[in-house]
Amino acid sequence: MDKLKVSYYLQGQKHIVYGEKTSQGYRFNSSSLKVLHLASLNWPPYISEELCNKGWLFQFAIAILASQGYQVNIHFYPWARSVKLVELDQVDILFPTYYIEKNTPSDYHLGKNRRELVTLSNAFSGGSVSLIQRKGESLILDDGLSVLNGKTIGVVRGYQNTQEFDAMMAAQMFSVIETADELQLVKLLVASRVDLIIGDPKVFTFSVNVADLSAVDKQHLLDAIELVQPALQYQPLYFAISKKSPLHKQILNDINIAISQFEQSGELDRLISTGYQCSKNAEES
């Protein structure tokens, strides 16, 4: 097994948590009997198996949970499967997620809303949600999202984006093509199979940059797209904890305490900064 480590500072002291790659993901702090299983996705630059140290969000999740004494098991899946696993109580935590509205329907429990199945942690640092168009096209959002009526828009399967956009999508005010990830959305857009795509611009850029493509093909994709102005919304991130766990209230409380500690001490900012500066050729924990 590959040995891994995550380091963090808490109350002025450096802590190191050791882990290993397993057949199903990554396990840290294995001596603890307080075992948690988390489902995530490859979502660079926040978290990805292809990023240096798996990204700052991977480091953050392990650090805050280990600081509260938990064994941490992180599993990577396509997003829709990660949602399914937490809704069916097959993992304890789904992360990262945008804010889940109280009327968001469950994908796997007919007649239930997702918030009946999971509880959200306190918010922490996130990113923006924007529409992306082919370069040279002239869509602007000064008059609101009514300009999307009748268009074909690419979305990642299972994602929430913004409340207004999701409501319009549910009302079928525009056509939707779903994909498993952001790279496929960019390819659809450049191939003119959709009019627009939606998501975090940083994720689109990183997904192309880490793709198994030639440098020429990557540059072609990035040169062919541009942001629609203005951005739709800033979206902080959350952990979603399964309510089926008999300890979900304690898990929620422990996560919120740790988020607060890491934010107030500046450790979250340090982890984010270190994550973005880290390179695959010079990994540092």
PDB file of C-alpha atoms in Angstrom:
ATOM      1  CA  MET A   1       0.000   0.000   0.000  1.00  0.00           C
ATOM      2  CA  ASP A   2       1.150   3.536  -0.767  1.00  0.00           C
ATOM      3  CA  LYS A   3       1.882   5.538   2.384  1.00  0.00           C
ATOM      4  CA  LEU A   4       0.351   9.014   2.469  1.00  0.00           C
ATOM      5  CA  LYS A   5       0.280  11.818   4.995  1.00  0.00           C
ATOM      6  CA  VAL A   6      -1.644  15.003   5.708  1.00  0.00           C
ATOM      7  CA  SER A   7      -0.274  17.697   7.987  1.00  0.00           C
ATOM      8  CA  TYR A   8      -2.115  20.550   9.658  1.00  0.00           C
ATOM      9  CA  TYR A   9      -1.623  23.093  12.421  1.00  0.00           C
ATOM     10  CA  LEU A  10      -3.986  23.362  15.372  1.00  0.00           C
ATOM     11  CA  GLN A  11      -3.448  25.573  18.426  1.00  0.00           C
ATOM     12  CA  GLY A  12       0.084  26.289  17.288  1.00  0.00           C
ATOM     13  CA  GLN A  13       1.108  22.641  17.001  1.00  0.00           C
ATOM     14  CA  LYS A  14       1.811  20.665  13.844  1.00  0.00           C
ATOM     15  CA  HIS A  15      -0.053  17.379  13.468  1.00  0.00           C
ATOM     16  CA  ILE A  16       0.617  14.661  10.908  1.00  0.00           C
ATOM     17  CA  VAL A  17      -2.000  12.068   9.941  1.00  0.00           C
ATOM     18  CA  TYR A  18      -0.790   8.985   8.079  1.00  0.00           C
ATOM     19  CA  GLY A  19      -2.809   7.077   5.556  1.00  0.00           C
ATOM     20  CA  GLU A  20      -2.705   4.553   2.768  1.00  0.00           C
ATOM     21  CA  LYS A  21      -4.356   3.884  -0.544  1.00  0.00           C
ATOM     22  CA  THR A  22      -6.753   0.967  -0.300  1.00  0.00           C
ATOM     23  CA  SER A  23      -8.691  -1.038  -2.875  1.00  0.00           C
ATOM     24  CA  GLN A  24     -11.670   1.284  -2.363  1.00  0.00           C
ATOM     25  CA  GLY A  25     -10.067   4.669  -1.735  1.00  0.00           C
ATOM     26  CA  TYR A  26      -7.881   6.310   0.898  1.00  0.00           C
ATOM     27  CA  ARG A  27      -7.793   5.581   4.636  1.00  0.00           C
ATOM     28  CA  PHE A  28      -6.277   7.891   7.265  1.00  0.00           C
ATOM     29  CA  ASN A  29      -5.934   7.585  11.048  1.00  0.00           C
ATOM     30  CA  SER A  30      -6.657   3.863  10.800  1.00  0.00           C
ATOM     31  CA  SER A  31      -6.115   3.201  14.518  1.00  0.00           C
ATOM     32  CA  SER A  32      -9.276   5.114  15.414  1.00  0.00           C
ATOM     33  CA  LEU A  33     -12.458   3.123  15.989  1.00  0.00           C
ATOM     34  CA  LYS A  34     -14.602   6.163  15.092  1.00  0.00           C
ATOM     35  CA  VAL A  35     -14.872   5.215  11.413  1.00  0.00           C
ATOM     36  CA  LEU A  36     -16.325   7.496   8.731  1.00  0.00           C
ATOM     37  CA  HIS A  37     -16.763   6.818   5.013  1.00  0.00           C
ATOM     38  CA  LEU A  38     -16.959   9.820   2.682  1.00  0.00           C
ATOM     39  CA  ALA A  39     -17.940   9.944  -0.990  1.00  0.00           C
ATOM     40  CA  SER A  40     -16.433  12.601  -3.227  1.00  0.00           C
ATOM     41  CA  LEU A  41     -15.610  13.214  -6.884  1.00  0.00           C
ATOM     42  CA  ASN A  42     -12.688  14.283  -9.009  1.00  0.00           C
ATOM     43  CA  TRP A  43     -13.313  18.041  -9.081  1.00  0.00           C
ATOM     44  CA  PRO A  44     -10.057  19.893  -9.666  1.00  0.00           C
ATOM     45  CA  PRO A  45      -8.713  22.279  -8.455  1.00  0.00           C
ATOM     46  CA  TYR A  46     -10.560  21.526  -5.199  1.00  0.00           C
ATOM     47  CA  ILE A  47     -10.158  17.760  -4.995  1.00  0.00           C
ATOM     48  CA  SER A  48      -8.949  15.079  -7.400  1.00  0.00           C
ATOM     49  CA  GLU A  49      -6.865  11.934  -7.454  1.00  0.00           C
ATOM     50  CA  GLU A  50      -4.870  13.611 -10.239  1.00  0.00           C
ATOM     51  CA  LEU A  51      -3.906  16.672  -8.166  1.00  0.00           C
ATOM     52  CA  CYS A  52      -0.857  17.141  -5.991  1.00  0.00           C
ATOM     53  CA  ASN A  53      -1.759  15.713  -2.556  1.00  0.00           C
ATOM     54  CA  LYS A  54      -5.259  15.136  -3.971  1.00  0.00           C
ATOM     55  CA  GLY A  55      -6.108  18.854  -3.631  1.00  0.00           C
ATOM     56  CA  TRP A  56      -6.694  21.197  -0.711  1.00  0.00           C
ATOM     57  CA  LEU A  57     -10.226  19.945  -0.057  1.00  0.00           C
ATOM     58  CA  PHE A  58      -9.005  16.360   0.349  1.00  0.00           C
ATOM     59  CA  GLN A  59      -6.409  17.637   2.822  1.00  0.00           C
ATOM     60  CA  PHE A  60      -8.978  19.782   4.633  1.00  0.00           C
ATOM     61  CA  ALA A  61     -11.513  16.953   5.020  1.00  0.00           C
ATOM     62  CA  ILE A  62      -8.916  14.610   6.476  1.00  0.00           C
ATOM     63  CA  ALA A  63      -7.451  17.277   8.746  1.00  0.00           C
ATOM     64  CA  ILE A  64     -10.713  18.435  10.309  1.00  0.00           C
ATOM     65  CA  LEU A  65     -12.038  14.910  10.851  1.00  0.00           C
ATOM     66  CA  ALA A  66      -8.741  13.539  12.174  1.00  0.00           C
ATOM     67  CA  SER A  67      -8.533  16.534  14.530  1.00  0.00           C
ATOM     68  CA  GLN A  68     -11.817  15.278  16.020  1.00  0.00           C
ATOM     69  CA  GLY A  69     -10.495  11.734  16.391  1.00  0.00           C
ATOM     70  CA  TYR A  70     -12.097  10.042  13.394  1.00  0.00           C
ATOM     71  CA  GLN A  71     -10.756   7.407  11.033  1.00  0.00           C
ATOM     72  CA  VAL A  72     -11.307   8.886   7.556  1.00  0.00           C
ATOM     73  CA  ASN A  73     -12.062   6.822   4.443  1.00  0.00           C
ATOM     74  CA  ILE A  74     -12.481   8.846   1.237  1.00  0.00           C
ATOM     75  CA  HIS A  75     -13.873   7.195  -1.884  1.00  0.00           C
ATOM     76  CA  PHE A  76     -13.962   8.797  -5.352  1.00  0.00           C
ATOM     77  CA  TYR A  77     -16.956   8.237  -7.631  1.00  0.00           C
ATOM     78  CA  PRO A  78     -18.826  10.084 -10.366  1.00  0.00           C
ATOM     79  CA  TRP A  79     -20.976  12.728  -8.681  1.00  0.00           C
ATOM     80  CA  ALA A  80     -24.339  11.077  -9.303  1.00  0.00           C
ATOM     81  CA  ARG A  81     -23.106   7.883  -7.647  1.00  0.00           C
ATOM     82  CA  SER A  82     -21.748   9.808  -4.652  1.00  0.00           C
ATOM     83  CA  VAL A  83     -25.180  11.402  -4.175  1.00  0.00           C
ATOM     84  CA  LYS A  84     -26.825   7.987  -4.471  1.00  0.00           C
ATOM     85  CA  LEU A  85     -24.527   6.466  -1.850  1.00  0.00           C
ATOM     86  CA  VAL A  86     -25.275   9.105   0.783  1.00  0.00           C
ATOM     87  CA  GLU A  87     -29.007   9.115   0.036  1.00  0.00           C
ATOM     88  CA  LEU A  88     -29.081   5.320   0.416  1.00  0.00           C
ATOM     89  CA  ASP A  89     -26.990   5.531   3.611  1.00  0.00           C
ATOM     90  CA  GLN A  90     -24.087   3.590   2.128  1.00  0.00           C
ATOM     91  CA  VAL A  91     -21.615   6.322   3.128  1.00  0.00           C
ATOM     92  CA  ASP A  92     -21.679   8.715   6.065  1.00  0.00           C
ATOM     93  CA  ILE A  93     -20.764  11.953   4.301  1.00  0.00           C
ATOM     94  CA  LEU A  94     -21.022  13.469   0.817  1.00  0.00           C
ATOM     95  CA  PHE A  95     -18.626  16.279  -0.043  1.00  0.00           C
ATOM     96  CA  PRO A  96     -18.217  18.878  -1.349  1.00  0.00           C
ATOM     97  CA  THR A  97     -21.723  20.068  -2.061  1.00  0.00           C
ATOM     98  CA  TYR A  98     -23.305  23.421  -2.698  1.00  0.00           C
ATOM     99  CA  TYR A  99     -26.163  24.522  -0.445  1.00  0.00           C
ATOM    100  CA  ILE A 100     -29.055  22.070  -0.784  1.00  0.00           C
ATOM    101  CA  GLU A 101     -32.415  23.828  -0.866  1.00  0.00           C
ATOM    102  CA  LYS A 102     -35.088  22.356   1.377  1.00  0.00           C
ATOM    103  CA  ASN A 103     -37.312  21.575  -1.620  1.00  0.00           C
ATOM    104  CA  THR A 104     -34.600  19.770  -3.599  1.00  0.00           C
ATOM    105  CA  PRO A 105     -36.062  16.343  -4.379  1.00  0.00           C
ATOM    106  CA  SER A 106     -34.226  13.152  -3.562  1.00  0.00           C
ATOM    107  CA  ASP A 107     -32.965  11.315  -6.623  1.00  0.00           C
ATOM    108  CA  TYR A 108     -33.458   7.920  -5.004  1.00  0.00           C
ATOM    109  CA  HIS A 109     -36.350   8.215  -2.492  1.00  0.00           C
ATOM    110  CA  LEU A 110     -39.652   8.970  -4.211  1.00  0.00           C
ATOM    111  CA  GLY A 111     -41.597  11.733  -2.479  1.00  0.00           C
ATOM    112  CA  LYS A 112     -38.732  12.817  -0.235  1.00  0.00           C
ATOM    113  CA  ASN A 113     -36.487  15.862  -0.343  1.00  0.00           C
ATOM    114  CA  ARG A 114     -32.709  15.486  -0.060  1.00  0.00           C
ATOM    115  CA  ARG A 115     -32.624  17.579   3.108  1.00  0.00           C
ATOM    116  CA  GLU A 116     -34.811  14.933   4.786  1.00  0.00           C
ATOM    117  CA  LEU A 117     -31.952  12.502   4.204  1.00  0.00           C
ATOM    118  CA  VAL A 118     -28.877  14.643   4.906  1.00  0.00           C
ATOM    119  CA  THR A 119     -27.934  17.528   7.146  1.00  0.00           C
ATOM    120  CA  LEU A 120     -25.503  20.254   6.069  1.00  0.00           C
ATOM    121  CA  SER A 121     -22.409  21.427   7.888  1.00  0.00           C
ATOM    122  CA  ASN A 122     -21.502  25.075   8.238  1.00  0.00           C
ATOM    123  CA  ALA A 123     -20.326  26.666   5.002  1.00  0.00           C
ATOM    124  CA  PHE A 124     -16.679  27.069   4.047  1.00  0.00           C
ATOM    125  CA  SER A 125     -14.682  28.464   1.121  1.00  0.00           C
ATOM    126  CA  GLY A 126     -16.097  27.723  -2.347  1.00  0.00           C
ATOM    127  CA  GLY A 127     -16.206  29.270  -5.815  1.00  0.00           C
ATOM    128  CA  SER A 128     -18.406  30.873  -8.431  1.00  0.00           C
ATOM    129  CA  VAL A 129     -20.973  29.347 -10.763  1.00  0.00           C
ATOM    130  CA  SER A 130     -20.995  30.743 -14.288  1.00  0.00           C
ATOM    131  CA  LEU A 131     -22.321  30.020 -17.732  1.00  0.00           C
ATOM    132  CA  ILE A 132     -19.692  29.342 -20.405  1.00  0.00           C
ATOM    133  CA  GLN A 133     -20.163  30.027 -24.120  1.00  0.00           C
ATOM    134  CA  ARG A 134     -18.114  29.552 -27.273  1.00  0.00           C
ATOM    135  CA  LYS A 135     -15.650  32.368 -27.757  1.00  0.00           C
ATOM    136  CA  GLY A 136     -17.016  35.191 -29.861  1.00  0.00           C
ATOM    137  CA  GLU A 137     -20.674  34.606 -29.037  1.00  0.00           C
ATOM    138  CA  SER A 138     -22.509  37.519 -27.525  1.00  0.00           C
ATOM    139  CA  LEU A 139     -24.740  36.262 -24.726  1.00  0.00           C
ATOM    140  CA  ILE A 140     -24.813  38.517 -21.651  1.00  0.00           C
ATOM    141  CA  LEU A 141     -26.972  38.235 -18.548  1.00  0.00           C
ATOM    142  CA  ASP A 142     -27.739  41.893 -17.872  1.00  0.00           C
ATOM    143  CA  ASP A 143     -31.450  41.154 -18.308  1.00  0.00           C
ATOM    144  CA  GLY A 144     -31.413  37.961 -16.243  1.00  0.00           C
ATOM    145  CA  LEU A 145     -31.765  34.294 -17.090  1.00  0.00           C
ATOM    146  CA  SER A 146     -34.780  34.745 -19.384  1.00  0.00           C
ATOM    147  CA  VAL A 147     -32.258  34.771 -22.259  1.00  0.00           C
ATOM    148  CA  LEU A 148     -31.774  31.029 -21.647  1.00  0.00           C
ATOM    149  CA  ASN A 149     -35.300  30.172 -22.808  1.00  0.00           C
ATOM    150  CA  GLY A 150     -35.202  27.662 -25.640  1.00  0.00           C
ATOM    151  CA  LYS A 151     -31.452  27.072 -25.525  1.00  0.00           C
ATOM    152  CA  THR A 152     -29.629  23.751 -25.052  1.00  0.00           C
ATOM    153  CA  ILE A 153     -27.402  23.724 -21.978  1.00  0.00           C
ATOM    154  CA  GLY A 154     -24.901  21.143 -20.791  1.00  0.00           C
ATOM    155  CA  VAL A 155     -24.927  20.211 -17.104  1.00  0.00           C
ATOM    156  CA  VAL A 156     -23.115  17.629 -14.993  1.00  0.00           C
ATOM    157  CA  ARG A 157     -25.533  14.871 -14.015  1.00  0.00           C
ATOM    158  CA  GLY A 158     -26.783  15.299 -10.445  1.00  0.00           C
ATOM    159  CA  TYR A 159     -25.294  18.769  -9.863  1.00  0.00           C
ATOM    160  CA  GLN A 160     -27.172  21.608  -8.285  1.00  0.00           C
ATOM    161  CA  ASN A 161     -26.078  24.982  -9.676  1.00  0.00           C
ATOM    162  CA  THR A 162     -28.153  27.954  -8.526  1.00  0.00           C
ATOM    163  CA  GLN A 163     -31.709  28.006  -7.246  1.00  0.00           C
ATOM    164  CA  GLU A 164     -33.009  30.089 -10.173  1.00  0.00           C
ATOM    165  CA  PHE A 165     -31.212  28.055 -12.830  1.00  0.00           C
ATOM    166  CA  ASP A 166     -32.304  24.737 -11.301  1.00  0.00           C
ATOM    167  CA  ALA A 167     -35.927  25.924 -11.113  1.00  0.00           C
ATOM    168  CA  MET A 168     -35.848  26.884 -14.798  1.00  0.00           C
ATOM    169  CA  MET A 169     -34.333  23.510 -15.654  1.00  0.00           C
ATOM    170  CA  ALA A 170     -37.039  21.697 -13.677  1.00  0.00           C
ATOM    171  CA  ALA A 171     -39.666  23.738 -15.540  1.00  0.00           C
ATOM    172  CA  GLN A 172     -38.073  22.675 -18.849  1.00  0.00           C
ATOM    173  CA  MET A 173     -37.586  26.275 -19.990  1.00  0.00           C
ATOM    174  CA  PHE A 174     -34.501  25.093 -21.871  1.00  0.00           C
ATOM    175  CA  SER A 175     -33.185  21.743 -23.090  1.00  0.00           C
ATOM    176  CA  VAL A 176     -30.528  19.902 -21.109  1.00  0.00           C
ATOM    177  CA  ILE A 177     -27.780  17.468 -22.042  1.00  0.00           C
ATOM    178  CA  GLU A 178     -26.183  15.714 -19.062  1.00  0.00           C
ATOM    179  CA  THR A 179     -22.619  14.440 -18.783  1.00  0.00           C
ATOM    180  CA  ALA A 180     -20.580  12.745 -16.065  1.00  0.00           C
ATOM    181  CA  ASP A 181     -18.023  15.565 -15.675  1.00  0.00           C
ATOM    182  CA  GLU A 182     -16.853  19.034 -16.701  1.00  0.00           C
ATOM    183  CA  LEU A 183     -14.383  17.871 -19.348  1.00  0.00           C
ATOM    184  CA  GLN A 184     -17.192  16.257 -21.308  1.00  0.00           C
ATOM    185  CA  LEU A 185     -19.180  19.496 -21.042  1.00  0.00           C
ATOM    186  CA  VAL A 186     -16.330  21.503 -22.560  1.00  0.00           C
ATOM    187  CA  LYS A 187     -16.064  19.025 -25.433  1.00  0.00           C
ATOM    188  CA  LEU A 188     -19.808  19.256 -26.063  1.00  0.00           C
ATOM    189  CA  LEU A 189     -19.664  23.040 -26.138  1.00  0.00           C
ATOM    190  CA  VAL A 190     -16.688  23.247 -28.484  1.00  0.00           C
ATOM    191  CA  ALA A 191     -18.339  20.690 -30.786  1.00  0.00           C
ATOM    192  CA  SER A 192     -21.478  22.925 -30.900  1.00  0.00           C
ATOM    193  CA  ARG A 193     -23.679  20.203 -29.457  1.00  0.00           C
ATOM    194  CA  VAL A 194     -24.889  22.613 -26.752  1.00  0.00           C
ATOM    195  CA  ASP A 195     -25.286  26.393 -26.671  1.00  0.00           C
ATOM    196  CA  LEU A 196     -23.905  26.833 -23.147  1.00  0.00           C
ATOM    197  CA  ILE A 197     -22.493  24.910 -20.217  1.00  0.00           C
ATOM    198  CA  ILE A 198     -22.692  25.741 -16.511  1.00  0.00           C
ATOM    199  CA  GLY A 199     -20.344  25.246 -13.570  1.00  0.00           C
ATOM    200  CA  ASP A 200     -17.323  26.612 -11.723  1.00  0.00           C
ATOM    201  CA  PRO A 201     -14.900  28.216 -14.224  1.00  0.00           C
ATOM    202  CA  LYS A 202     -11.876  27.049 -12.228  1.00  0.00           C
ATOM    203  CA  VAL A 203     -13.089  23.463 -12.488  1.00  0.00           C
ATOM    204  CA  PHE A 204     -13.528  23.695 -16.260  1.00  0.00           C
ATOM    205  CA  THR A 205      -9.982  25.021 -16.690  1.00  0.00           C
ATOM    206  CA  PHE A 206      -8.353  22.465 -14.387  1.00  0.00           C
ATOM    207  CA  SER A 207     -10.376  19.578 -15.835  1.00  0.00           C
ATOM    208  CA  VAL A 208      -9.004  20.364 -19.286  1.00  0.00           C
ATOM    209  CA  ASN A 209      -5.461  20.892 -17.992  1.00  0.00           C
ATOM    210  CA  VAL A 210      -5.309  17.528 -16.214  1.00  0.00           C
ATOM    211  CA  ALA A 211      -7.064  15.610 -19.012  1.00  0.00           C
ATOM    212  CA  ASP A 212      -5.324  12.864 -20.947  1.00  0.00           C
ATOM    213  CA  LEU A 213      -5.003  15.073 -24.032  1.00  0.00           C
ATOM    214  CA  SER A 214      -2.128  16.548 -25.986  1.00  0.00           C
ATOM    215  CA  ALA A 215      -1.022  20.081 -25.132  1.00  0.00           C
ATOM    216  CA  VAL A 216      -2.360  21.233 -28.517  1.00  0.00           C
ATOM    217  CA  ASP A 217      -5.801  19.709 -27.882  1.00  0.00           C
ATOM    218  CA  LYS A 218      -5.977  21.223 -24.390  1.00  0.00           C
ATOM    219  CA  GLN A 219      -5.128  24.678 -25.717  1.00  0.00           C
ATOM    220  CA  HIS A 220      -7.689  24.283 -28.497  1.00  0.00           C
ATOM    221  CA  LEU A 221     -10.447  23.607 -25.972  1.00  0.00           C
ATOM    222  CA  LEU A 222      -9.473  26.463 -23.655  1.00  0.00           C
ATOM    223  CA  ASP A 223      -9.084  28.959 -26.510  1.00  0.00           C
ATOM    224  CA  ALA A 224     -12.552  28.104 -27.803  1.00  0.00           C
ATOM    225  CA  ILE A 225     -14.563  29.046 -24.683  1.00  0.00           C
ATOM    226  CA  GLU A 226     -15.240  32.123 -22.560  1.00  0.00           C
ATOM    227  CA  LEU A 227     -17.286  33.203 -19.558  1.00  0.00           C
ATOM    228  CA  VAL A 228     -20.743  34.687 -19.889  1.00  0.00           C
ATOM    229  CA  GLN A 229     -20.837  37.861 -17.791  1.00  0.00           C
ATOM    230  CA  PRO A 230     -21.753  38.334 -15.043  1.00  0.00           C
ATOM    231  CA  ALA A 231     -21.190  35.174 -12.980  1.00  0.00           C
ATOM    232  CA  LEU A 232     -24.421  33.689 -11.676  1.00  0.00           C
ATOM    233  CA  GLN A 233     -23.511  33.263  -8.009  1.00  0.00           C
ATOM    234  CA  TYR A 234     -20.773  32.602  -5.477  1.00  0.00           C
ATOM    235  CA  GLN A 235     -21.329  29.183  -3.914  1.00  0.00           C
ATOM    236  CA  PRO A 236     -19.702  28.199  -0.610  1.00  0.00           C
ATOM    237  CA  LEU A 237     -19.142  24.511   0.034  1.00  0.00           C
ATOM    238  CA  TYR A 238     -20.582  22.120   2.627  1.00  0.00           C
ATOM    239  CA  PHE A 239     -20.324  18.595   3.971  1.00  0.00           C
ATOM    240  CA  ALA A 240     -23.614  16.653   3.787  1.00  0.00           C
ATOM    241  CA  ILE A 241     -23.996  14.103   6.595  1.00  0.00           C
ATOM    242  CA  SER A 242     -26.408  11.178   6.308  1.00  0.00           C
ATOM    243  CA  LYS A 243     -29.212  11.444   8.855  1.00  0.00           C
ATOM    244  CA  LYS A 244     -29.442   7.637   8.960  1.00  0.00           C
ATOM    245  CA  SER A 245     -26.305   7.473  11.064  1.00  0.00           C
ATOM    246  CA  PRO A 246     -27.258   7.279  14.752  1.00  0.00           C
ATOM    247  CA  LEU A 247     -24.308   9.597  15.442  1.00  0.00           C
ATOM    248  CA  HIS A 248     -25.065  12.165  12.739  1.00  0.00           C
ATOM    249  CA  LYS A 249     -25.714  14.972  15.231  1.00  0.00           C
ATOM    250  CA  GLN A 250     -22.369  14.353  16.929  1.00  0.00           C
ATOM    251  CA  ILE A 251     -20.586  14.107  13.556  1.00  0.00           C
ATOM    252  CA  LEU A 252     -22.201  17.383  12.462  1.00  0.00           C
ATOM    253  CA  ASN A 253     -21.206  19.118  15.691  1.00  0.00           C
ATOM    254  CA  ASP A 254     -17.619  17.855  15.455  1.00  0.00           C
ATOM    255  CA  ILE A 255     -17.294  18.990  11.824  1.00  0.00           C
ATOM    256  CA  ASN A 256     -18.684  22.443  12.600  1.00  0.00           C
ATOM    257  CA  ILE A 257     -16.319  22.866  15.552  1.00  0.00           C
ATOM    258  CA  ALA A 258     -13.363  21.904  13.379  1.00  0.00           C
ATOM    259  CA  ILE A 259     -14.400  24.169  10.480  1.00  0.00           C
ATOM    260  CA  SER A 260     -14.611  27.089  12.910  1.00  0.00           C
ATOM    261  CA  GLN A 261     -11.215  26.286  14.429  1.00  0.00           C
ATOM    262  CA  PHE A 262      -9.526  26.012  11.045  1.00  0.00           C
ATOM    263  CA  GLU A 263     -11.135  29.214   9.755  1.00  0.00           C
ATOM    264  CA  GLN A 264     -10.396  31.326  12.831  1.00  0.00           C
ATOM    265  CA  SER A 265      -6.778  30.170  13.090  1.00  0.00           C
ATOM    266  CA  GLY A 266      -6.094  30.779   9.395  1.00  0.00           C
ATOM    267  CA  GLU A 267      -5.326  27.086   8.831  1.00  0.00           C
ATOM    268  CA  LEU A 268      -8.019  26.746   6.159  1.00  0.00           C
ATOM    269  CA  ASP A 269      -6.465  29.622   4.204  1.00  0.00           C
ATOM    270  CA  ARG A 270      -3.037  27.997   4.567  1.00  0.00           C
ATOM    271  CA  LEU A 271      -4.313  24.661   3.272  1.00  0.00           C
ATOM    272  CA  ILE A 272      -5.977  26.350   0.288  1.00  0.00           C
ATOM    273  CA  SER A 273      -2.862  28.381  -0.538  1.00  0.00           C
ATOM    274  CA  THR A 274      -0.585  25.355  -0.159  1.00  0.00           C
ATOM    275  CA  GLY A 275      -2.904  23.270  -2.304  1.00  0.00           C
ATOM    276  CA  TYR A 276      -2.912  25.724  -5.194  1.00  0.00           C
ATOM    277  CA  GLN A 277       0.879  26.169  -5.051  1.00  0.00           C
ATOM    278  CA  CYS A 278       1.609  22.454  -4.842  1.00  0.00           C
ATOM    279  CA  SER A 279       2.834  20.639  -7.932  1.00  0.00           C
ATOM    280  CA  LYS A 280       2.863  16.966  -8.806  1.00  0.00           C
ATOM    281  CA  ASN A 281       6.645  17.082  -9.133  1.00  0.00           C
ATOM    282  CA  ALA A 282       7.188  18.507  -5.658  1.00  0.00           C
ATOM    283  CA  GLU A 283       4.430  17.286  -3.376  1.00  0.00           C
ATOM    284  CA  GLU A 284       4.456  18.552   0.167  1.00  0.00           C
ATOM    285  CA  SER A 285       2.049  17.812   2.968  1.00  0.00           C
TER     286      SER A 285
END
